[in-house]
Amino acid sequence: MKVLVAVKRVIDYNVKIRVKADNTGVETANVKMSMNPFDEIAVEEALRMKEKGLATEVIAFSAGPVQCQETIRTALAMGADRGVLVQTDAELQPLAVAKLLKAVVDKEQPGLVIVGKQAIDDDSNQTGQMLAALLGWSQGTFANKLNFADGWAEVKREVDGGLENIKIKLPAVITTDLRLCEPRYASLPNIMKAKKKPIEVLAPDALGVDVAPRIKTLKVEEPPKRKAGIKVKTVAELVDKLRNEAGVI
Amino acid sequence: MAILVVAAHDGKTVRANVANAVAAASQMGSDVHVLVAGSNAGDAAKSAAAIQGVAKVLQAEDAAYGNWLAEDIAPLVVKLAPNYSHIVMAADSVGKNIAPRVAALLDVAQVSEAIQVVSPDTFVRPIYAGNAMATVQSSDKIKVVTIRPTNFKAVVGSGSAAIEQIGGTGGSGLSSFVGAELSKSERPELTSAKIVISGGRGLASGENFKMLEKLADVMGAGLGASRAAVDAGYVPNDYQVGQTGKVVAPDLYIAIGISGAIQHLAGMKDSKTIVAINKDEEAPIFQVADYGIVGDLFQIVPELTAAVEKK
Ligand SMILES: Cc1cc2nc3c(=O)[nH]c(=O)nc-3n(C[C@H](O)[C@H](O)[C@H](O)COP(=O)(O)OP(=O)(O)OC[C@H]3O[C@@H](n4cnc5c(N)ncnc54)[C@H](O)[C@@H]3O)c2cc1C
């Protein structure tokens, strides 16, 4: 089966973000951008499926401005076979991305879609579940481990109390959690090879998808700052402060 | 129009965070209903009816609802949705799994992890690991919202709402529950504990977490961890505090051998008092700590345990 993975271009997780002075959003100019870390895990899992003979082809999907080609190239350098970019400068919210993904799924007919459980910019944790809903497919969210047998996937999921095992019918949508696998680094030869792999560019209109945002961002502000406190020298001093100053023990 | 809170439960009682979700829902409108779906969910429905501010409990019995599979629960919520202005769930692993599926089936957007209700259509939610706060307005007719429980004080007092039995929607056949491997612990649950003690990579092994267990026991605390400690296998995944783990806001949070990466801070910086124990005086955790102590945790933790034990 074909496996489709979604990769989002986000501000690198190491960057300390800055809120714009006019409170319209977060500064993205001249900021290092990378693939969303959960999506790297998605790409890695799909590649391992291909290496085990479970997947025939790994297709990397992204949606957004032309620079998302770089994010797709990263996936191709890791080992994905080809890319699909739905190119638009419009603001894309999870429901719109899920609809774009559905349109590409309808075209490509993959047997599995793997996406990150959340993007580290908007922290929404929605796209995979929404895609599964739109397709009428099963969903294996927050996946910690995957196994496949007879048209079903066994998914070990990271849940509040620990882990949970479910069986879901294929085709399915998987969302990755941190412990699913450790993404590989692309080797230099593979980075060179990736330059020749095809990326198909599509437009939302051509896919018949209305991407208009349903949620309006009225303002974006800095969170209240916590003041740094004091350093204490001894455990006795700490216990005294906790008891008599903070009153928490 | 009324608000529907979808409650997760263990068969006996609804989760504690349902009282937080009801508190949030009460700020969106006045008529709050709670949906309790399950197989043999009678006791859980009663516990929901006893929450102050709940006008009505809908109990949906169906063999398919026993294990909270999104494929089976979402159609039920979608069927009820036209009667409601808002569908509200706590942003825990159940709400995060089900709410977006409901939203997409209704063709509406979702507001994830609201921390404040500004007005019935406007919410504040953290983005970028809580390094920015977005005020967002939803234009959808039905608003699907998950709320961060630690930001809404649970309603107190008791109620006696009527329980209405409603029919189930059957199973989808798309998924089935196999089993759970839950971490066993006698300690308070992380997200509702008054004191949380978390360990990081500095602990250096799972064995060394026993030291934190002892401290947690003398303090009546819940135990948490950084991602690094979970990834290294020192403790199970459900211990992880942070942007992509659990969000906690106890009266006292003690970070031990944790450097204070933004992803970790995202899950604990709303704690009332923060203590950091770290041998590196430059560690970023000290920038958010009310009380810091620079030194070797292997020396400090046993000392602290003894000092607290002594009273
Ligand atoms: C997509 C993504 C999501 C993430 N989500 C989360 C999340 O939800 N939660 C989370 O915690 N992290 C998360 N992280 C990881 C985060 O970036 C950090 O890597 C992680 O928090 C570091 O854990 P740590 O502080 O335990 O380890 P380190 O950063 O290695 O810090 C260890 C600390 O221990 C101290 N130390 C060592 N030995 C001793 C000793 N003997 N005595 C005293 N102090 C000692 C050191 O000085 C150091 O400060 C995420 C990262 C990514 C990319």
mmCIF file of C-alpha atoms in Angstrom, chain B residues 12-307:
data_model
loop_
_atom_site.group_PDB
_atom_site.id
_atom_site.type_symbol
_atom_site.label_atom_id
_atom_site.label_comp_id
_atom_site.label_asym_id
_atom_site.label_seq_id
_atom_site.Cartn_x
_atom_site.Cartn_y
_atom_site.Cartn_z
ATOM 1 C CA LYS B 12 -18.299 4.515 38.153
ATOM 2 C CA THR B 13 -17.693 8.245 38.166
ATOM 3 C CA VAL B 14 -17.033 10.906 35.578
ATOM 4 C CA ARG B 15 -13.461 12.207 35.513
ATOM 5 C CA ALA B 16 -12.665 14.984 37.971
ATOM 6 C CA ASN B 17 -11.995 17.361 35.071
ATOM 7 C CA VAL B 18 -15.670 17.209 34.044
ATOM 8 C CA ALA B 19 -16.327 19.664 36.903
ATOM 9 C CA ASN B 20 -13.752 21.992 35.285
ATOM 10 C CA ALA B 21 -15.421 21.563 31.897
ATOM 11 C CA VAL B 22 -18.819 22.360 33.445
ATOM 12 C CA ALA B 23 -17.302 25.499 34.982
ATOM 13 C CA ALA B 24 -16.000 26.566 31.565
ATOM 14 C CA ALA B 25 -19.291 25.684 29.870
ATOM 15 C CA SER B 26 -21.214 27.785 32.396
ATOM 16 C CA GLN B 27 -19.302 30.806 31.098
ATOM 17 C CA MET B 28 -20.500 30.086 27.543
ATOM 18 C CA GLY B 29 -24.187 29.801 28.405
ATOM 19 C CA SER B 30 -26.530 28.960 31.222
ATOM 20 C CA ASP B 31 -28.078 25.620 30.336
ATOM 21 C CA VAL B 32 -25.354 22.997 30.713
ATOM 22 C CA HIS B 33 -26.072 19.384 29.813
ATOM 23 C CA VAL B 34 -23.633 16.519 30.283
ATOM 24 C CA LEU B 35 -23.470 13.510 27.993
ATOM 25 C CA VAL B 36 -22.409 10.287 29.662
ATOM 26 C CA ALA B 37 -22.040 7.535 27.090
ATOM 27 C CA GLY B 38 -21.049 4.039 28.072
ATOM 28 C CA SER B 39 -22.113 0.501 28.672
ATOM 29 C CA ASN B 40 -23.376 0.326 32.249
ATOM 30 C CA ALA B 41 -22.776 4.009 32.784
ATOM 31 C CA GLY B 42 -25.570 4.449 35.357
ATOM 32 C CA ASP B 43 -23.256 5.275 38.243
ATOM 33 C CA ALA B 44 -21.180 7.619 36.112
ATOM 34 C CA ALA B 45 -24.364 9.393 34.989
ATOM 35 C CA LYS B 46 -25.365 9.821 38.643
ATOM 36 C CA SER B 47 -21.988 11.342 39.437
ATOM 37 C CA ALA B 48 -22.477 13.823 36.586
ATOM 38 C CA ALA B 49 -25.966 14.682 37.828
ATOM 39 C CA ALA B 50 -24.458 15.560 41.199
ATOM 40 C CA ILE B 51 -22.219 18.282 39.753
ATOM 41 C CA GLN B 52 -23.376 21.783 40.644
ATOM 42 C CA GLY B 53 -24.650 23.731 37.634
ATOM 43 C CA VAL B 54 -25.608 20.771 35.475
ATOM 44 C CA ALA B 55 -29.190 21.141 34.205
ATOM 45 C CA LYS B 56 -29.552 17.708 32.650
ATOM 46 C CA VAL B 57 -27.590 14.519 32.127
ATOM 47 C CA LEU B 58 -28.021 12.486 28.952
ATOM 48 C CA GLN B 59 -27.126 8.856 29.508
ATOM 49 C CA ALA B 60 -26.514 6.899 26.319
ATOM 50 C CA GLU B 61 -26.161 3.158 26.773
ATOM 51 C CA ASP B 62 -24.576 1.118 24.028
ATOM 52 C CA ALA B 63 -22.184 -1.815 24.115
ATOM 53 C CA ALA B 64 -20.080 0.128 21.602
ATOM 54 C CA TYR B 65 -19.437 2.970 24.076
ATOM 55 C CA GLY B 66 -17.535 0.928 26.640
ATOM 56 C CA ASN B 67 -14.049 2.040 25.726
ATOM 57 C CA TRP B 68 -14.334 5.541 24.346
ATOM 58 C CA LEU B 69 -13.505 4.765 20.754
ATOM 59 C CA ALA B 70 -13.758 7.981 18.758
ATOM 60 C CA GLU B 71 -15.306 6.204 15.767
ATOM 61 C CA ASP B 72 -18.262 5.129 17.914
ATOM 62 C CA ILE B 73 -18.710 8.118 20.262
ATOM 63 C CA ALA B 74 -18.383 10.878 17.645
ATOM 64 C CA PRO B 75 -21.571 9.915 15.696
ATOM 65 C CA LEU B 76 -23.572 10.076 18.948
ATOM 66 C CA VAL B 77 -22.293 13.576 19.741
ATOM 67 C CA VAL B 78 -22.929 14.654 16.144
ATOM 68 C CA LYS B 79 -26.519 13.403 16.386
ATOM 69 C CA LEU B 80 -27.121 15.501 19.509
ATOM 70 C CA ALA B 81 -25.170 18.554 18.311
ATOM 71 C CA PRO B 82 -27.974 20.432 16.462
ATOM 72 C CA ASN B 83 -29.623 21.104 19.834
ATOM 73 C CA TYR B 84 -26.552 22.831 21.193
ATOM 74 C CA SER B 85 -24.554 26.019 20.687
ATOM 75 C CA HIS B 86 -21.341 24.509 22.084
ATOM 76 C CA ILE B 87 -19.825 21.064 22.486
ATOM 77 C CA VAL B 88 -17.252 21.127 25.293
ATOM 78 C CA MET B 89 -14.694 18.534 26.352
ATOM 79 C CA ALA B 90 -11.711 18.610 28.687
ATOM 80 C CA ALA B 91 -8.452 18.664 26.721
ATOM 81 C CA ASP B 92 -7.282 15.296 28.025
ATOM 82 C CA SER B 93 -6.422 12.253 25.928
ATOM 83 C CA VAL B 94 -10.130 11.430 25.495
ATOM 84 C CA GLY B 95 -11.212 14.937 24.518
ATOM 85 C CA LYS B 96 -8.260 15.444 22.199
ATOM 86 C CA ASN B 97 -9.105 12.192 20.439
ATOM 87 C CA ILE B 98 -12.846 12.697 20.031
ATOM 88 C CA ALA B 99 -13.568 16.439 19.751
ATOM 89 C CA PRO B 100 -11.819 17.054 16.397
ATOM 90 C CA ARG B 101 -13.614 14.076 14.879
ATOM 91 C CA VAL B 102 -16.911 15.565 16.020
ATOM 92 C CA ALA B 103 -15.966 19.011 14.693
ATOM 93 C CA ALA B 104 -15.037 17.732 11.233
ATOM 94 C CA LEU B 105 -18.232 15.667 10.974
ATOM 95 C CA LEU B 106 -20.161 18.864 11.742
ATOM 96 C CA ASP B 107 -17.971 20.824 9.309
ATOM 97 C CA VAL B 108 -16.964 23.267 12.027
ATOM 98 C CA ALA B 109 -13.601 24.363 13.355
ATOM 99 C CA GLN B 110 -12.421 23.482 16.841
ATOM 100 C CA VAL B 111 -10.943 25.745 19.472
ATOM 101 C CA SER B 112 -8.302 23.643 21.241
ATOM 102 C CA GLU B 113 -7.332 24.028 24.905
ATOM 103 C CA ALA B 114 -9.133 27.239 25.718
ATOM 104 C CA ILE B 115 -7.810 28.758 28.937
ATOM 105 C CA GLN B 116 -10.325 31.598 29.144
ATOM 106 C CA VAL B 117 -13.845 32.256 27.895
ATOM 107 C CA VAL B 118 -14.011 35.911 26.827
ATOM 108 C CA SER B 119 -17.537 35.654 25.439
ATOM 109 C CA PRO B 120 -19.606 32.773 24.050
ATOM 110 C CA ASP B 121 -17.749 32.946 20.730
ATOM 111 C CA THR B 122 -14.347 34.250 21.862
ATOM 112 C CA PHE B 123 -11.667 32.341 23.703
ATOM 113 C CA VAL B 124 -8.044 32.695 24.759
ATOM 114 C CA ARG B 125 -5.761 29.783 23.975
ATOM 115 C CA PRO B 126 -2.014 29.255 24.264
ATOM 116 C CA ILE B 127 0.034 28.745 21.105
ATOM 117 C CA TYR B 128 3.757 28.063 20.635
ATOM 118 C CA ALA B 129 4.063 26.085 23.864
ATOM 119 C CA GLY B 130 2.390 28.874 25.791
ATOM 120 C CA ASN B 131 4.881 31.486 24.637
ATOM 121 C CA ALA B 132 2.012 33.434 23.077
ATOM 122 C CA MET B 133 -1.657 33.769 23.944
ATOM 123 C CA ALA B 134 -4.128 34.018 21.075
ATOM 124 C CA THR B 135 -7.595 35.495 21.441
ATOM 125 C CA VAL B 136 -9.724 33.739 18.842
ATOM 126 C CA GLN B 137 -13.284 34.154 17.664
ATOM 127 C CA SER B 138 -15.270 31.323 16.145
ATOM 128 C CA SER B 139 -17.795 32.037 13.398
ATOM 129 C CA ASP B 140 -19.295 28.544 13.360
ATOM 130 C CA LYS B 141 -22.867 27.904 14.385
ATOM 131 C CA ILE B 142 -21.881 25.063 16.679
ATOM 132 C CA LYS B 143 -18.671 25.710 18.560
ATOM 133 C CA VAL B 144 -16.543 22.720 19.459
ATOM 134 C CA VAL B 145 -14.191 23.679 22.276
ATOM 135 C CA THR B 146 -11.731 21.722 24.376
ATOM 136 C CA ILE B 147 -10.766 23.424 27.618
ATOM 137 C CA ARG B 148 -7.606 23.191 29.683
ATOM 138 C CA PRO B 149 -8.907 21.956 33.042
ATOM 139 C CA THR B 150 -6.243 23.657 35.172
ATOM 140 C CA ASN B 151 -7.487 27.072 33.998
ATOM 141 C CA PHE B 152 -11.083 26.638 35.119
ATOM 142 C CA LYS B 153 -11.740 26.183 38.798
ATOM 143 C CA ALA B 154 -13.928 23.107 39.233
ATOM 144 C CA VAL B 155 -17.477 23.915 40.260
ATOM 145 C CA VAL B 156 -18.079 23.093 43.903
ATOM 146 C CA GLY B 157 -21.216 22.090 45.686
ATOM 147 C CA SER B 158 -23.646 19.478 44.564
ATOM 148 C CA GLY B 159 -26.568 19.367 42.209
ATOM 149 C CA SER B 160 -29.297 16.931 41.396
ATOM 150 C CA ALA B 161 -29.894 17.100 37.673
ATOM 151 C CA ALA B 162 -32.409 14.837 35.974
ATOM 152 C CA ILE B 163 -30.954 11.905 34.059
ATOM 153 C CA GLU B 164 -32.518 11.274 30.668
ATOM 154 C CA GLN B 165 -31.922 7.977 28.892
ATOM 155 C CA ILE B 166 -31.188 8.340 25.217
ATOM 156 C CA GLY B 167 -30.574 5.692 22.617
ATOM 157 C CA GLY B 168 -27.204 4.634 21.308
ATOM 158 C CA THR B 169 -25.963 4.870 17.764
ATOM 159 C CA GLY B 170 -24.346 1.431 17.604
ATOM 160 C CA GLY B 171 -20.820 0.488 16.727
ATOM 161 C CA SER B 172 -19.026 1.577 13.572
ATOM 162 C CA GLY B 173 -17.042 -1.631 13.255
ATOM 163 C CA LEU B 174 -14.010 0.490 12.440
ATOM 164 C CA SER B 175 -12.122 -0.058 15.676
ATOM 165 C CA SER B 176 -12.038 -2.202 18.772
ATOM 166 C CA PHE B 177 -10.449 -2.003 22.179
ATOM 167 C CA VAL B 178 -7.847 -4.637 23.000
ATOM 168 C CA GLY B 179 -6.564 -3.659 26.429
ATOM 169 C CA ALA B 180 -4.859 -1.073 28.559
ATOM 170 C CA GLU B 181 -1.484 -0.994 30.263
ATOM 171 C CA LEU B 182 -2.134 1.601 32.906
ATOM 172 C CA SER B 183 0.541 2.801 35.280
ATOM 173 C CA LYS B 184 -0.408 1.753 38.779
ATOM 174 C CA SER B 185 0.047 4.329 41.452
ATOM 175 C CA GLU B 186 -1.333 5.089 44.877
ATOM 176 C CA ARG B 187 -0.142 8.655 44.528
ATOM 177 C CA PRO B 188 -2.389 11.581 43.627
ATOM 178 C CA GLU B 189 -3.173 11.974 39.944
ATOM 179 C CA LEU B 190 -0.742 14.410 38.318
ATOM 180 C CA THR B 191 -3.194 16.936 36.928
ATOM 181 C CA SER B 192 -5.128 17.325 40.174
ATOM 182 C CA ALA B 193 -2.353 16.859 42.766
ATOM 183 C CA LYS B 194 -1.655 19.797 45.107
ATOM 184 C CA ILE B 195 2.054 19.037 45.008
ATOM 185 C CA VAL B 196 3.902 17.642 41.987
ATOM 186 C CA ILE B 197 7.481 16.405 42.035
ATOM 187 C CA SER B 198 9.082 15.928 38.636
ATOM 188 C CA GLY B 199 12.376 14.379 37.692
ATOM 189 C CA GLY B 200 14.453 14.833 34.572
ATOM 190 C CA ARG B 201 17.486 13.446 32.828
ATOM 191 C CA GLY B 202 19.535 14.461 35.879
ATOM 192 C CA LEU B 203 18.083 11.451 37.713
ATOM 193 C CA ALA B 204 20.221 9.306 35.402
ATOM 194 C CA SER B 205 18.182 6.104 35.821
ATOM 195 C CA GLY B 206 14.743 4.677 36.544
ATOM 196 C CA GLU B 207 16.148 3.174 39.716
ATOM 197 C CA ASN B 208 16.994 6.640 40.997
ATOM 198 C CA PHE B 209 13.355 7.715 40.631
ATOM 199 C CA LYS B 210 12.724 5.664 43.797
ATOM 200 C CA MET B 211 14.296 8.570 45.612
ATOM 201 C CA LEU B 212 11.636 10.877 44.199
ATOM 202 C CA GLU B 213 8.928 8.358 45.045
ATOM 203 C CA LYS B 214 10.004 8.506 48.663
ATOM 204 C CA LEU B 215 9.918 12.310 48.659
ATOM 205 C CA ALA B 216 6.540 12.247 46.909
ATOM 206 C CA ASP B 217 5.183 9.896 49.556
ATOM 207 C CA VAL B 218 6.244 12.043 52.490
ATOM 208 C CA MET B 219 4.793 15.115 50.793
ATOM 209 C CA GLY B 220 1.610 13.468 49.448
ATOM 210 C CA ALA B 221 2.674 14.526 45.975
ATOM 211 C CA GLY B 222 2.049 13.289 42.446
ATOM 212 C CA LEU B 223 5.033 12.272 40.327
ATOM 213 C CA GLY B 224 5.902 13.755 36.952
ATOM 214 C CA ALA B 225 8.858 13.839 34.596
ATOM 215 C CA SER B 226 10.453 15.624 31.677
ATOM 216 C CA ARG B 227 10.327 14.183 28.182
ATOM 217 C CA ALA B 228 13.989 13.224 28.443
ATOM 218 C CA ALA B 229 13.263 11.046 31.487
ATOM 219 C CA VAL B 230 10.347 9.364 29.703
ATOM 220 C CA ASP B 231 12.254 8.856 26.455
ATOM 221 C CA ALA B 232 15.111 7.276 28.412
ATOM 222 C CA GLY B 233 12.630 4.813 29.903
ATOM 223 C CA TYR B 234 13.074 5.951 33.523
ATOM 224 C CA VAL B 235 9.299 6.352 33.916
ATOM 225 C CA PRO B 236 6.130 5.643 31.857
ATOM 226 C CA ASN B 237 4.845 8.062 29.200
ATOM 227 C CA ASP B 238 1.937 9.326 31.286
ATOM 228 C CA TYR B 239 4.412 11.032 33.643
ATOM 229 C CA GLN B 240 5.419 13.556 30.971
ATOM 230 C CA VAL B 241 4.698 17.175 31.840
ATOM 231 C CA GLY B 242 4.892 19.765 29.085
ATOM 232 C CA GLN B 243 3.723 21.139 25.774
ATOM 233 C CA THR B 244 3.028 17.700 24.409
ATOM 234 C CA GLY B 245 2.395 15.908 27.699
ATOM 235 C CA LYS B 246 0.284 16.915 30.677
ATOM 236 C CA VAL B 247 -0.360 20.413 31.906
ATOM 237 C CA VAL B 248 -0.257 20.799 35.665
ATOM 238 C CA ALA B 249 -0.789 23.779 37.936
ATOM 239 C CA PRO B 250 -0.318 22.581 41.516
ATOM 240 C CA ASP B 251 0.314 24.745 44.588
ATOM 241 C CA LEU B 252 3.874 23.443 44.613
ATOM 242 C CA TYR B 253 5.944 22.078 41.718
ATOM 243 C CA ILE B 254 9.422 20.748 42.412
ATOM 244 C CA ALA B 255 11.610 20.274 39.316
ATOM 245 C CA ILE B 256 14.550 18.018 40.043
ATOM 246 C CA GLY B 257 17.354 17.543 37.525
ATOM 247 C CA ILE B 258 15.265 19.278 34.842
ATOM 248 C CA SER B 259 16.880 22.012 32.746
ATOM 249 C CA GLY B 260 13.670 23.930 31.971
ATOM 250 C CA ALA B 261 13.259 23.700 28.184
ATOM 251 C CA ILE B 262 10.324 25.787 26.888
ATOM 252 C CA GLN B 263 8.491 22.577 26.079
ATOM 253 C CA HIS B 264 8.691 21.555 29.717
ATOM 254 C CA LEU B 265 7.835 25.012 31.083
ATOM 255 C CA ALA B 266 4.669 24.968 28.938
ATOM 256 C CA GLY B 267 3.285 22.262 31.203
ATOM 257 C CA MET B 268 4.089 23.682 34.624
ATOM 258 C CA LYS B 269 4.660 27.411 34.642
ATOM 259 C CA ASP B 270 1.180 28.152 35.969
ATOM 260 C CA SER B 271 2.069 26.370 39.212
ATOM 261 C CA LYS B 272 1.661 28.612 42.257
ATOM 262 C CA THR B 273 5.112 27.993 43.731
ATOM 263 C CA ILE B 274 7.985 26.478 41.775
ATOM 264 C CA VAL B 275 11.114 24.966 43.281
ATOM 265 C CA ALA B 276 14.109 23.968 41.166
ATOM 266 C CA ILE B 277 16.912 21.664 42.215
ATOM 267 C CA ASN B 278 19.728 21.656 39.677
ATOM 268 C CA LYS B 279 23.503 21.546 39.773
ATOM 269 C CA ASP B 280 23.821 24.043 36.929
ATOM 270 C CA GLU B 281 23.165 27.546 38.227
ATOM 271 C CA GLU B 282 22.584 28.754 34.649
ATOM 272 C CA ALA B 283 19.768 26.254 34.013
ATOM 273 C CA PRO B 284 16.725 28.078 32.557
ATOM 274 C CA ILE B 285 14.447 26.442 35.121
ATOM 275 C CA PHE B 286 15.775 28.955 37.671
ATOM 276 C CA GLN B 287 14.231 31.776 35.635
ATOM 277 C CA VAL B 288 10.758 30.582 36.560
ATOM 278 C CA ALA B 289 11.527 29.160 40.010
ATOM 279 C CA ASP B 290 10.433 30.972 43.156
ATOM 280 C CA TYR B 291 13.037 29.051 45.121
ATOM 281 C CA GLY B 292 16.105 27.551 43.567
ATOM 282 C CA ILE B 293 18.791 25.447 45.113
ATOM 283 C CA VAL B 294 21.998 24.850 43.225
ATOM 284 C CA GLY B 295 23.605 21.517 43.963
ATOM 285 C CA ASP B 296 23.700 17.788 43.498
ATOM 286 C CA LEU B 297 20.217 16.312 43.594
ATOM 287 C CA PHE B 298 21.551 13.034 44.977
ATOM 288 C CA GLN B 299 22.538 14.904 48.103
ATOM 289 C CA ILE B 300 19.685 17.409 48.268
ATOM 290 C CA VAL B 301 16.713 15.088 47.705
ATOM 291 C CA PRO B 302 17.447 12.733 50.636
ATOM 292 C CA GLU B 303 18.084 15.759 52.850
ATOM 293 C CA LEU B 304 14.819 17.346 51.776
ATOM 294 C CA THR B 305 12.942 14.092 52.347
ATOM 295 C CA ALA B 306 14.331 13.838 55.866
ATOM 296 C CA ALA B 307 13.576 17.490 56.618
#
